[in-house]
Coordinates of C-alpha atoms in Angstrom, one line a residue:
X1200 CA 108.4 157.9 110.3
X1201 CA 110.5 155.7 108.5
X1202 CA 109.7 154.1 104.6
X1203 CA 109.4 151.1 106.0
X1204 CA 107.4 151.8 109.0
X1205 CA 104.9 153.8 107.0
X1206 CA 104.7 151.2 104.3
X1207 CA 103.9 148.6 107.1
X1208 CA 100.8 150.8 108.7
X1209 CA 100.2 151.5 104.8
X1210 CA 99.9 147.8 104.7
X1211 CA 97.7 147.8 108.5
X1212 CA 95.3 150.5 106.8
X1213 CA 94.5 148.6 103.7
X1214 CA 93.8 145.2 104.7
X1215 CA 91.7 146.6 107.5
X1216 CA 89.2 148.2 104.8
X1217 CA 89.5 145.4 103.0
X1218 CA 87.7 143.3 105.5
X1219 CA 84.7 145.4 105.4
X1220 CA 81.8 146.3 103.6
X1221 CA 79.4 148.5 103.7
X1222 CA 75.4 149.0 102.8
X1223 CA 73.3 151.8 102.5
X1224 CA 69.5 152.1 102.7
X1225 CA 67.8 154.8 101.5
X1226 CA 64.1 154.4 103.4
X1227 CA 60.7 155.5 101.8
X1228 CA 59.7 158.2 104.8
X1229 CA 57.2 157.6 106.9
X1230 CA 55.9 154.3 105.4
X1231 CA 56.2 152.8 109.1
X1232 CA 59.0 150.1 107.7
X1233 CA 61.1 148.7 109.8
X1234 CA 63.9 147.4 107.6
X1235 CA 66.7 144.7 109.0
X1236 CA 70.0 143.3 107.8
X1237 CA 70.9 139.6 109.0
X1238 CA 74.0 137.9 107.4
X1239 CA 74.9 134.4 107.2
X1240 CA 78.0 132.9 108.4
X1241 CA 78.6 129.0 107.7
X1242 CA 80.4 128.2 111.0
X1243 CA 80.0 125.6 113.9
X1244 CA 79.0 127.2 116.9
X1245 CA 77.8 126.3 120.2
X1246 CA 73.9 127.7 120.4
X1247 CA 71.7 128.3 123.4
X1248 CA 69.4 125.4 124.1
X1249 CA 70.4 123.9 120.6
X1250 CA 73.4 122.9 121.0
X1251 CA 75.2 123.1 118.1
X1252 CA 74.1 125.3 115.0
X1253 CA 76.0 125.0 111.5
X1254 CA 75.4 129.2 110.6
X1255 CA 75.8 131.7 113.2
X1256 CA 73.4 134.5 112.3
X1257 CA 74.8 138.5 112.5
X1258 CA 72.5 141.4 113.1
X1259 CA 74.1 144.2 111.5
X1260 CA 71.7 146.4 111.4
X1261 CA 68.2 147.6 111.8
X1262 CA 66.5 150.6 110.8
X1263 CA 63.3 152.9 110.9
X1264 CA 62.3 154.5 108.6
X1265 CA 59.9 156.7 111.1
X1266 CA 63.2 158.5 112.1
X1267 CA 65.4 158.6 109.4
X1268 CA 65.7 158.6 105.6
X1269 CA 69.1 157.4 105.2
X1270 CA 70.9 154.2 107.0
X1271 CA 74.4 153.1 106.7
X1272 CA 76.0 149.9 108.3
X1273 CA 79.5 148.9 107.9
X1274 CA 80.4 145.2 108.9
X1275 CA 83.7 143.0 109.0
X1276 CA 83.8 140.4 106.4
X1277 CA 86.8 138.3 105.1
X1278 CA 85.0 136.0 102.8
X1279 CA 81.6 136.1 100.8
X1280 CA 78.3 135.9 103.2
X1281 CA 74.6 135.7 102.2
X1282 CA 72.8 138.7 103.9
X1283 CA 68.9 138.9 104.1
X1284 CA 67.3 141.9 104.1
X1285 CA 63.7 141.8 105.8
X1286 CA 61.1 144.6 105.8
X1287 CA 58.2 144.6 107.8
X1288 CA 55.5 147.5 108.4
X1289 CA 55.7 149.3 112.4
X1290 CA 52.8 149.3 112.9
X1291 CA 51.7 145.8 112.7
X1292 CA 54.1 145.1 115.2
X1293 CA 52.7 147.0 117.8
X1294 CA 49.4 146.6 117.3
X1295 CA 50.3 142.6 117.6
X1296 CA 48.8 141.8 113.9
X1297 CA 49.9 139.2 111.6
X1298 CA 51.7 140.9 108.8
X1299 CA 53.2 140.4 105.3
X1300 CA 56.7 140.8 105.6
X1301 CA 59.2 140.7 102.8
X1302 CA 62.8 139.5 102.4
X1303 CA 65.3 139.6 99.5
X1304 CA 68.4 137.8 99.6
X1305 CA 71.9 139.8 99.1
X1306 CA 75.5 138.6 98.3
X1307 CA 78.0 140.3 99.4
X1308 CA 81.9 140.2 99.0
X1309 CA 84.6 142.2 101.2
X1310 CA 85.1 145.9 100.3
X1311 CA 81.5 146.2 99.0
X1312 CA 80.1 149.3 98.8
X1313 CA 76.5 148.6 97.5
X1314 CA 73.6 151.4 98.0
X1315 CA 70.0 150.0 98.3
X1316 CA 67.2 152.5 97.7
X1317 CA 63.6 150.4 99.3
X1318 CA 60.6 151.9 97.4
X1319 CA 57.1 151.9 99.3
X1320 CA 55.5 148.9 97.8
X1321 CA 58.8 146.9 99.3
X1322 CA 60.8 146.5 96.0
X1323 CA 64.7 146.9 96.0
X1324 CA 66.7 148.8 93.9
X1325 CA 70.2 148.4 93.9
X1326 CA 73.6 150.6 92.8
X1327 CA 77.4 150.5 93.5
X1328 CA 79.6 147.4 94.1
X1329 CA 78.4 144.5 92.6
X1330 CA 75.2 145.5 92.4
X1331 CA 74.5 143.5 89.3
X1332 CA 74.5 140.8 91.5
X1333 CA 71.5 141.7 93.7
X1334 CA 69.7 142.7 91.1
X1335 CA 70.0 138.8 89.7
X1336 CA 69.0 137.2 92.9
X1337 CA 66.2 139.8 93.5
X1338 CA 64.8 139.4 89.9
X1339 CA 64.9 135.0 90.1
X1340 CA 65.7 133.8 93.5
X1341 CA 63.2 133.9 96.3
X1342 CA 64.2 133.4 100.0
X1343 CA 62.2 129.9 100.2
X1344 CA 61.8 127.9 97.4
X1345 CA 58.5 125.8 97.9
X1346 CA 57.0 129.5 97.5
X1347 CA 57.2 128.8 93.6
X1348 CA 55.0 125.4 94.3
X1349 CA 51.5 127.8 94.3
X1350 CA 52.7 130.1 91.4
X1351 CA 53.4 127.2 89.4
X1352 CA 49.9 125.6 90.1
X1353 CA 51.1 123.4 92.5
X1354 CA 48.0 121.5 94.1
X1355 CA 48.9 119.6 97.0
X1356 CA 45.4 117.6 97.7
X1357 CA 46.1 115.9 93.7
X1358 CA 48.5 112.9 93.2
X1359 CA 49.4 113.9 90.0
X1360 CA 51.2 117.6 89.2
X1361 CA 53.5 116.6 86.6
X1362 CA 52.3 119.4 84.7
X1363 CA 54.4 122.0 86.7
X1364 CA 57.9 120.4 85.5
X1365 CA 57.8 122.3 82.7
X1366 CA 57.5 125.6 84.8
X1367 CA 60.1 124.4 87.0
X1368 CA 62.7 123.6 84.1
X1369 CA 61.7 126.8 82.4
X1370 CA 63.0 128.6 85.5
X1371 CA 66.3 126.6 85.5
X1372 CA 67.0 127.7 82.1
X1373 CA 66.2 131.1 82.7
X1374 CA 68.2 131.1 85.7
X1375 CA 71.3 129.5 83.5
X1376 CA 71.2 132.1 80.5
X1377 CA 70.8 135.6 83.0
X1378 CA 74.0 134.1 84.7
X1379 CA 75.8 133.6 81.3
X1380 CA 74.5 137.1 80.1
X1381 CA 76.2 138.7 83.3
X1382 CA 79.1 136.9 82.6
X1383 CA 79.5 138.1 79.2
X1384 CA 79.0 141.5 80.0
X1385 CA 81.7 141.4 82.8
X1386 CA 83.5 139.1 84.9
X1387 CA 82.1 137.6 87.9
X1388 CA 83.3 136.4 91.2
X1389 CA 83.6 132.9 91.3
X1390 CA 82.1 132.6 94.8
X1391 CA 79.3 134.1 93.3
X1392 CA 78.9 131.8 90.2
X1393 CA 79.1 129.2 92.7
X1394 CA 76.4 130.2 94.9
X1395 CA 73.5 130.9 92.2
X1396 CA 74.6 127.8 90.3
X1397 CA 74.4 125.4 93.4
X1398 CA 71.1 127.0 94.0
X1399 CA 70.4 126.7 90.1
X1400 CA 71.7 123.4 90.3
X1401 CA 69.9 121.5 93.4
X1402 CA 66.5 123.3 93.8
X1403 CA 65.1 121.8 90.6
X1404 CA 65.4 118.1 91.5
X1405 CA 64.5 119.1 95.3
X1406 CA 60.7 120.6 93.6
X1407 CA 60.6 117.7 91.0
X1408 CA 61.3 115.1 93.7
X1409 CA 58.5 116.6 95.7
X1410 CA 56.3 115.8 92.4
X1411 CA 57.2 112.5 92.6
X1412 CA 57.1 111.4 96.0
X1413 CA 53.2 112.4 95.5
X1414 CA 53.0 110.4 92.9
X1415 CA 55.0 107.3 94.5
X1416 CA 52.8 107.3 97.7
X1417 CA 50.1 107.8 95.9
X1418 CA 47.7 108.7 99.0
X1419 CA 49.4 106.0 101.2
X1420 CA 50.3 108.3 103.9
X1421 CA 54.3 108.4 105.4
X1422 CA 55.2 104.8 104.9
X1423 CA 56.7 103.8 102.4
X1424 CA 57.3 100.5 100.7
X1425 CA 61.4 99.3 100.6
X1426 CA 60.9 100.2 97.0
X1427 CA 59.6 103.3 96.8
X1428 CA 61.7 104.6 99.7
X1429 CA 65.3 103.2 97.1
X1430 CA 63.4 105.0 94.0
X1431 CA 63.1 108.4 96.2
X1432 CA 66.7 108.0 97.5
X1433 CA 67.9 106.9 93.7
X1434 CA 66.3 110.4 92.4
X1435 CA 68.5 112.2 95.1
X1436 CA 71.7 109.9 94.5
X1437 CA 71.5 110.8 90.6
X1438 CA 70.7 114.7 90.7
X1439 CA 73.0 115.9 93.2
X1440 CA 76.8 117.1 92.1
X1441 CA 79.3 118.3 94.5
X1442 CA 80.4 122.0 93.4
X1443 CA 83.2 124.0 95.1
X1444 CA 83.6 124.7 98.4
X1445 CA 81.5 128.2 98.5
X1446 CA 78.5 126.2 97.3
X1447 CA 77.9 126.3 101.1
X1448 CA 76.6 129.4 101.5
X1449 CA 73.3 127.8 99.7
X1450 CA 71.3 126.7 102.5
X1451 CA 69.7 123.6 100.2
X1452 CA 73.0 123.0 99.2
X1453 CA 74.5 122.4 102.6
X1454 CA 71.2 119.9 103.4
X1455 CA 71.6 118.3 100.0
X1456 CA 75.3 117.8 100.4
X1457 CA 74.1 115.9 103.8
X1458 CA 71.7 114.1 102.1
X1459 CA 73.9 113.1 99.3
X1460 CA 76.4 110.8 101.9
X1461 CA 73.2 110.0 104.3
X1462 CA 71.6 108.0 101.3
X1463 CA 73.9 105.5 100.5
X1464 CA 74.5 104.8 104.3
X1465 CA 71.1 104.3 105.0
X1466 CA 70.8 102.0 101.7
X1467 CA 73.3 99.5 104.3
X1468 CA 72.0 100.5 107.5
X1469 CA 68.4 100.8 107.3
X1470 CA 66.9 102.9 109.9
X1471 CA 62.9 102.5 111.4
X1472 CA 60.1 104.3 113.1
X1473 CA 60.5 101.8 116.3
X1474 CA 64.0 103.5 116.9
X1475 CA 62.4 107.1 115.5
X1476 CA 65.3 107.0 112.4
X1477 CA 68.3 107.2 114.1
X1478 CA 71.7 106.4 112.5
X1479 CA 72.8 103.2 114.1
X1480 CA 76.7 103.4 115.4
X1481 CA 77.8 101.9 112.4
X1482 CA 75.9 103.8 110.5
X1483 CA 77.2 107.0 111.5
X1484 CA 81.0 105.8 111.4
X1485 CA 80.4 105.0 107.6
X1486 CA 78.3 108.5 107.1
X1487 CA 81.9 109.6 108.3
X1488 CA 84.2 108.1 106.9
X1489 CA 82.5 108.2 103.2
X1490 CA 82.5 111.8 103.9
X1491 CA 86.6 112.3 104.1
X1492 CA 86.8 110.0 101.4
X1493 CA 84.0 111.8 99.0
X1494 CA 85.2 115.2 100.0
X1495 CA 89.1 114.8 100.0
X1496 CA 89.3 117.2 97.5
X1497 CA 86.8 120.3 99.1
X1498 CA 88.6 121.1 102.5
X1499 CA 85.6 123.3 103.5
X1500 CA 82.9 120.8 103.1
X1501 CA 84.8 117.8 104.4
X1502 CA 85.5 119.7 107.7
X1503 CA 81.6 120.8 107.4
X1504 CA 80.4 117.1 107.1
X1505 CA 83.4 115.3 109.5
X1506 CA 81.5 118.2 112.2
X1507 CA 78.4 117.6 111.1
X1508 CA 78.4 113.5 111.7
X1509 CA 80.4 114.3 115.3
X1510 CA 77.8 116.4 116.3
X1511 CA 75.3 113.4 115.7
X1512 CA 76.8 110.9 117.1
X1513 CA 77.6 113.0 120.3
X1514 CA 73.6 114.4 120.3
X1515 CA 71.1 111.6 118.9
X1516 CA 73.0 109.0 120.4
X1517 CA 72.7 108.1 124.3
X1518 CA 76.1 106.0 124.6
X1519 CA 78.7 107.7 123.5
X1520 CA 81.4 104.8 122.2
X1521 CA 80.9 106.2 118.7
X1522 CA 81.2 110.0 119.9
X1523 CA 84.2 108.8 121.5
X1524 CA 86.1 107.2 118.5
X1525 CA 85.0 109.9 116.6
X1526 CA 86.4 113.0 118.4
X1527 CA 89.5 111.3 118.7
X1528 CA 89.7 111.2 114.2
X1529 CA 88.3 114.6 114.3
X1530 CA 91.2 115.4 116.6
X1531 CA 93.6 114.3 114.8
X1532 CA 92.6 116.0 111.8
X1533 CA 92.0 119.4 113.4
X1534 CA 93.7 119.7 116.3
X1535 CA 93.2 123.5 116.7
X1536 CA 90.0 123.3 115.9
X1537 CA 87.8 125.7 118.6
X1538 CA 85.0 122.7 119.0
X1539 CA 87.3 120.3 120.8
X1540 CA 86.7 121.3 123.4
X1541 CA 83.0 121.6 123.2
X1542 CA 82.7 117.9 122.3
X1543 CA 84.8 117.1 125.0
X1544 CA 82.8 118.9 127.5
X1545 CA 79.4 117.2 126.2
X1546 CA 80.6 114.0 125.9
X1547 CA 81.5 113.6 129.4
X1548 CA 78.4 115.5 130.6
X1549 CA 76.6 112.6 129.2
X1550 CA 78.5 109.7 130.4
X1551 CA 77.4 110.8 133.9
X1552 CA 73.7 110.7 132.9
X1553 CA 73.8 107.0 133.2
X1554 CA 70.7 105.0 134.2
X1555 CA 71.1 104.3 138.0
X1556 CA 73.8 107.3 138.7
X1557 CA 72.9 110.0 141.2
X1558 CA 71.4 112.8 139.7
X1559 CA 73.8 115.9 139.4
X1560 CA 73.0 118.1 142.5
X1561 CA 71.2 122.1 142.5
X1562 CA 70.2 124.1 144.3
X1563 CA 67.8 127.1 142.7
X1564 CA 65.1 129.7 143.6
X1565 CA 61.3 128.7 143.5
X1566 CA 58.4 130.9 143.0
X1567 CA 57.9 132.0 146.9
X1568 CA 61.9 133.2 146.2
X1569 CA 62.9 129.7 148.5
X1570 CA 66.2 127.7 147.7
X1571 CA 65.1 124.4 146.4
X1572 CA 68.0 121.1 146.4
X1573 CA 67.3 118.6 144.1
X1574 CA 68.1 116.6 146.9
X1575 CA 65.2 117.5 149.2
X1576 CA 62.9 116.0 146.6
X1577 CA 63.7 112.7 147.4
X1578 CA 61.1 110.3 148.7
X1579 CA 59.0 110.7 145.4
X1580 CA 59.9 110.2 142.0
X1581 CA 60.8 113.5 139.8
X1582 CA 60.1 114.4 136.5
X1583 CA 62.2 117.7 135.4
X1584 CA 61.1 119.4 132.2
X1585 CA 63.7 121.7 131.0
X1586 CA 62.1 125.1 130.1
X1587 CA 63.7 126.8 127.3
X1588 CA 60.4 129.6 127.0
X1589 CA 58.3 130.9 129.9
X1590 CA 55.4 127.9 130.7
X1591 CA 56.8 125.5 127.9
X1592 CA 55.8 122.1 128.3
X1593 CA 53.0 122.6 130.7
X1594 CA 49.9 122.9 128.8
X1595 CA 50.8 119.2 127.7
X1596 CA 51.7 118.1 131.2
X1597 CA 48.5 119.4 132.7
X1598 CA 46.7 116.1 132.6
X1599 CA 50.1 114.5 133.4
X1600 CA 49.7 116.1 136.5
X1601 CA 46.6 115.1 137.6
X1602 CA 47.0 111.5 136.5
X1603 CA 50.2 111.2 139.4
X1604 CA 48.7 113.5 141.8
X1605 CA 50.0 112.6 145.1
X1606 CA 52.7 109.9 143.3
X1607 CA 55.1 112.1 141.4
X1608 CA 56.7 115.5 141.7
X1609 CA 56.7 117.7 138.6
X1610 CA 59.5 120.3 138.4
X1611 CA 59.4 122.9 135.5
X1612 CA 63.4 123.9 135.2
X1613 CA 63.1 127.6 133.2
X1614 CA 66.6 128.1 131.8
X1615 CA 65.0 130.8 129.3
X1616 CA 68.2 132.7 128.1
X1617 CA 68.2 136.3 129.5
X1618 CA 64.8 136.2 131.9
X1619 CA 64.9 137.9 135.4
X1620 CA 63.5 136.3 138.1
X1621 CA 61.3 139.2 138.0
X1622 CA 60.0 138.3 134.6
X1623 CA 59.7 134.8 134.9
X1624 CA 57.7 134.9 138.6
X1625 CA 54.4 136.1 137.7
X1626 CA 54.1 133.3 135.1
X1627 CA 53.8 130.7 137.5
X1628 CA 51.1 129.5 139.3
X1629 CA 51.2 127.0 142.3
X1630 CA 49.6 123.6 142.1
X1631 CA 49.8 120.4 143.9
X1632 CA 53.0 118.3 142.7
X1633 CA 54.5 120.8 141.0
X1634 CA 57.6 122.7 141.5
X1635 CA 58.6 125.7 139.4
X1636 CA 62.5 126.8 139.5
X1637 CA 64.4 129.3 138.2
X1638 CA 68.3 129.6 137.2
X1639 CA 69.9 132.4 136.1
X1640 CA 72.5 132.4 132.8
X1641 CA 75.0 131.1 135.6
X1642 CA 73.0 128.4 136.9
X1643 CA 71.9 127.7 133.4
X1644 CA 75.4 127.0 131.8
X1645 CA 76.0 124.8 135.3
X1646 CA 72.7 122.5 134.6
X1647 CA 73.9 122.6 130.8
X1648 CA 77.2 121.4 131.5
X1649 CA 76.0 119.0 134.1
X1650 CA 73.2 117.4 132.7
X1651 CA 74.1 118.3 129.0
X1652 CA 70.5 119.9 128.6
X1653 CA 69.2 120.8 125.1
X1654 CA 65.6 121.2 123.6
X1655 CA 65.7 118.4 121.8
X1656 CA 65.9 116.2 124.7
X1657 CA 64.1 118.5 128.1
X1658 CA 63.6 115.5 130.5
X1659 CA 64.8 113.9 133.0
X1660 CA 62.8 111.2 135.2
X1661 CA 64.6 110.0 138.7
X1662 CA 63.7 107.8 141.1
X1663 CA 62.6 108.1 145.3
X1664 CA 66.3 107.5 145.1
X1665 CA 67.5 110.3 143.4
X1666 CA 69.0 108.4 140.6
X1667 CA 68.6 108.6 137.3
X1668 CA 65.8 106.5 135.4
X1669 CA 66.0 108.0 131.8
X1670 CA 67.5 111.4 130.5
X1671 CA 67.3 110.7 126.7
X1672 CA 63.5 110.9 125.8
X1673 CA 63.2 113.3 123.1
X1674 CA 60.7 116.2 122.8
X1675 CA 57.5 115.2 120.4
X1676 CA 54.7 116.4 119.6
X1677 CA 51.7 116.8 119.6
X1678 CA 51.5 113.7 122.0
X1679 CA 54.5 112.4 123.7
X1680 CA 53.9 108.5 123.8
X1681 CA 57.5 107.3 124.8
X1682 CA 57.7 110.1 127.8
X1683 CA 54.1 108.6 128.9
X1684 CA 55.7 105.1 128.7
X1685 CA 58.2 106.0 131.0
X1686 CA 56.4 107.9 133.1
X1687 CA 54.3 104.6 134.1
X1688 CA 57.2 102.9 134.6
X1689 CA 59.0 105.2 137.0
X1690 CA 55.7 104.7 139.0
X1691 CA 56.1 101.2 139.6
X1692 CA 59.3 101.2 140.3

């Protein structure tokens, strides 16, 4: 082998290992645990039944501690993630009991190598790479921070709890001096200074601003005056700062950064109940275009929020003008960007769910195991309720039914992700009016794709015709009022 050949698969070798890492778990034996590791990666991706999702969720690795004493999982990483570690007791599980599970939030860089050793009242102790860092999150960070509200003496049913601010700033502080102390005693990754202090940074004026919207309503229930709605959004609008890009990682961040362009767009364009607080068109092209302008200088986060406002305009918005003129900016600015297409797709897929066009064809298996066309329905008007879990929707449709008996055909679509016909079957029962189908993963991309199906809006109402009435009425509960509206309109048509 030649010196330069070698040196190039030298080269291979190391960069490889260097986008790894790896943890191991040493397990308390037979403590019944069951012990899982779930990381966090801040991407855009198209989800089942969701559309899309802004962090795509890794299992990389799960363990039982029943069977073994030591785990080890290796995973390919190229930047920072957040991994949470969760550990929940066997047995519960099987016997179908609500249980006390616990989870710890991790950091973790390429080329880690951090050891985790779980004691068997659930506590985590930590050695190798970086394992200072652990140790900080475990020791002042929890997974969810409104858990502090009841260990600060947080009383939700009292207007006034000003008194746990001091708590809440006391944390902060303590929060701000550990970090300095680690930084003294040895360098830290900047990514990782990033993350704690966006968490450090934002979670404070999220738990004092809970404080004060008590006070501001002041028992008045979910409306607000115009006033007290600007004072809420001023309190936001002062606290928030943008940080670098890897401030991402920070869940609160990420809804905070979206909160931080949403306010002063909603200050111009205010939004109401009667249109369920949707962002108008212009609305959404400012939230847009305020975000390039705001974010020019944080690549990450600009692409995260341009994405972010797309996906809005092309999901909570029926005519898609906006989406349109929209894609065509985000185009330009990333034109190799792997969601094109997926906007594209979705974007026409809606066009065609116009009022008054025919409804998209199928053809799927019932519960008798008969091929059902949509077609063959016509005569009566059809309501189709998109199923995304075995008998969803039809405890609430159940007096639906009985109320159109005889005037209306109810069709429960399951397009549960990875259910056999086998499976899904012996959940149905028959009834008068109502049609059960059933598409495979196949069929189930088709109807996506065709009638650009998620669970946020599951129905679609068509006429004796077979055309298309309304597709856009969201899913609310507990009581659907806009679906009822339409219902006894389709009737009289």
């Amino acid at each position: 082998m030649t010196k330069k050949l070698f040196a190039f698969c030298l080269f291979l070798s190391l960069t490889a290992k260097a986008q790894t890492a790896q943890i191991l778990l040493k397990l308390p034996q037979n403590n019944d645990f069951i012990v899982s590791l779930t990381a966090e990666k801040v991407r855009y991706l198209d989800a089942p039944s969701i559309g899309l999702t802004d962090v795509e969720f890794l299992n990389i690795g799960v363990f039982d501690d029943s069977t073994k004493q030591w785990a080890k999982t290796e995973f390919a990483l190229k930047e920072p993630q957040v991994v949470r570690l969760n550990i929940v007791n066997k047995r519960m599980i099987n016997a179908n009991k609500s249980q006390e599970s616990v989870n710890y939030l991790l950091f973790i860089s390429p080329n880690d190598n951090l050891a985790i050793g779980i004691s068997p009242n659930k506590t985590l102790t930590f050695t190798g790479t970086n394992a200072r860092y652990q140790e900080y999150l475990r020791d002042y960070f929890r997974e969810n921070m409104y858990d502090y509200l009841p260990q600060f003496g947080y009383n939700p049913s009292q207007i006034d709890n000003f008194h746990i601010l001091t708590k809440v700033d006391s944390l902060q502080r303590t929060r701000q001096q550990r970090l300095q102390t680690l930084k003294g005693q040895q360098p830290i990754d900047e990514a990782f200074e990033t993350y704690v202090t966006a968490i450090t940074n934002t979670e404070p004026y999220l738990l004092k601003l809970v404080v004060s919207d008590k006070k501001i309503r002041e028992s008045q229930g979910v409306q607000l005056k115009p006033n007290q709605r600007k004072e809420i959004q001023e309190l936001a609008l002062q606290n928030f700062k943008i940080m670098p890009d890897a401030a991402l990682l920070s869940e609160v961040y990420r809804n905070e950064l979206r909160n931080f362009i949403q306010v002063p767009v909603i200050q111009k364009y205010p939004t109401d109940s009667a249109k369920r607080y949707i962002l108008s068109p212009e609305a959404v092209q400012m939230a847009y275009q305020l975000s390039s302008e705001e974010l020019q200088s944080y690549p990450k986060q600009k692409e995260y929020l341009l994405t972010h406002w797309l996906n809005y305009s092309t999901t909570f918005r029926s005519n898609m003008s906006t989406a349109r003129g929209l894609l065509a900016k985000y185009e330009q600015t990333y034109p190799e960007s792997a969601l094109v297409p997926y906007f594209k797709r979705t974007i026409e897929a809606k066009e065609k769910m116009e009022v008054a066009a025919l409804a998209p064809e199928f053809m799927l298996k019932d519960r008798d195991c008969n091929t059902v066309a949509l077609s063959s329905l016509r005569g009566k008007p059809v309501c189709i309720a998109f199923c995304y879990n075995l008998k969803q929707h039809e405890n609430d449709f159940k007096p639906l039914e009985e109320k159109y008996r005889g005037r209306l055909n109810f069709v429960y679509l399951n397009i549960t992700p990875a259910t056999t016909y086998e499976m899904w079957q012996p959940t149905t029962e028959k009834r008068p009016g109502v049609l059960h189908l059933w598409a495979s993963d196949d069929d189930a991309q088709m109807l996506k794709e065709a009638y650009a199906s998620t669970m946020r809006y599951p129905f679609v109402l068509i006429d004796a015709q077979g055309k298309i009435v309304e597709r856009w009425i969201p899913q609310e509960f507990p009581d659907n009022k806009p679906l009822q509206v339409e219902l006894r309109d389709l009737i009289r048509k």
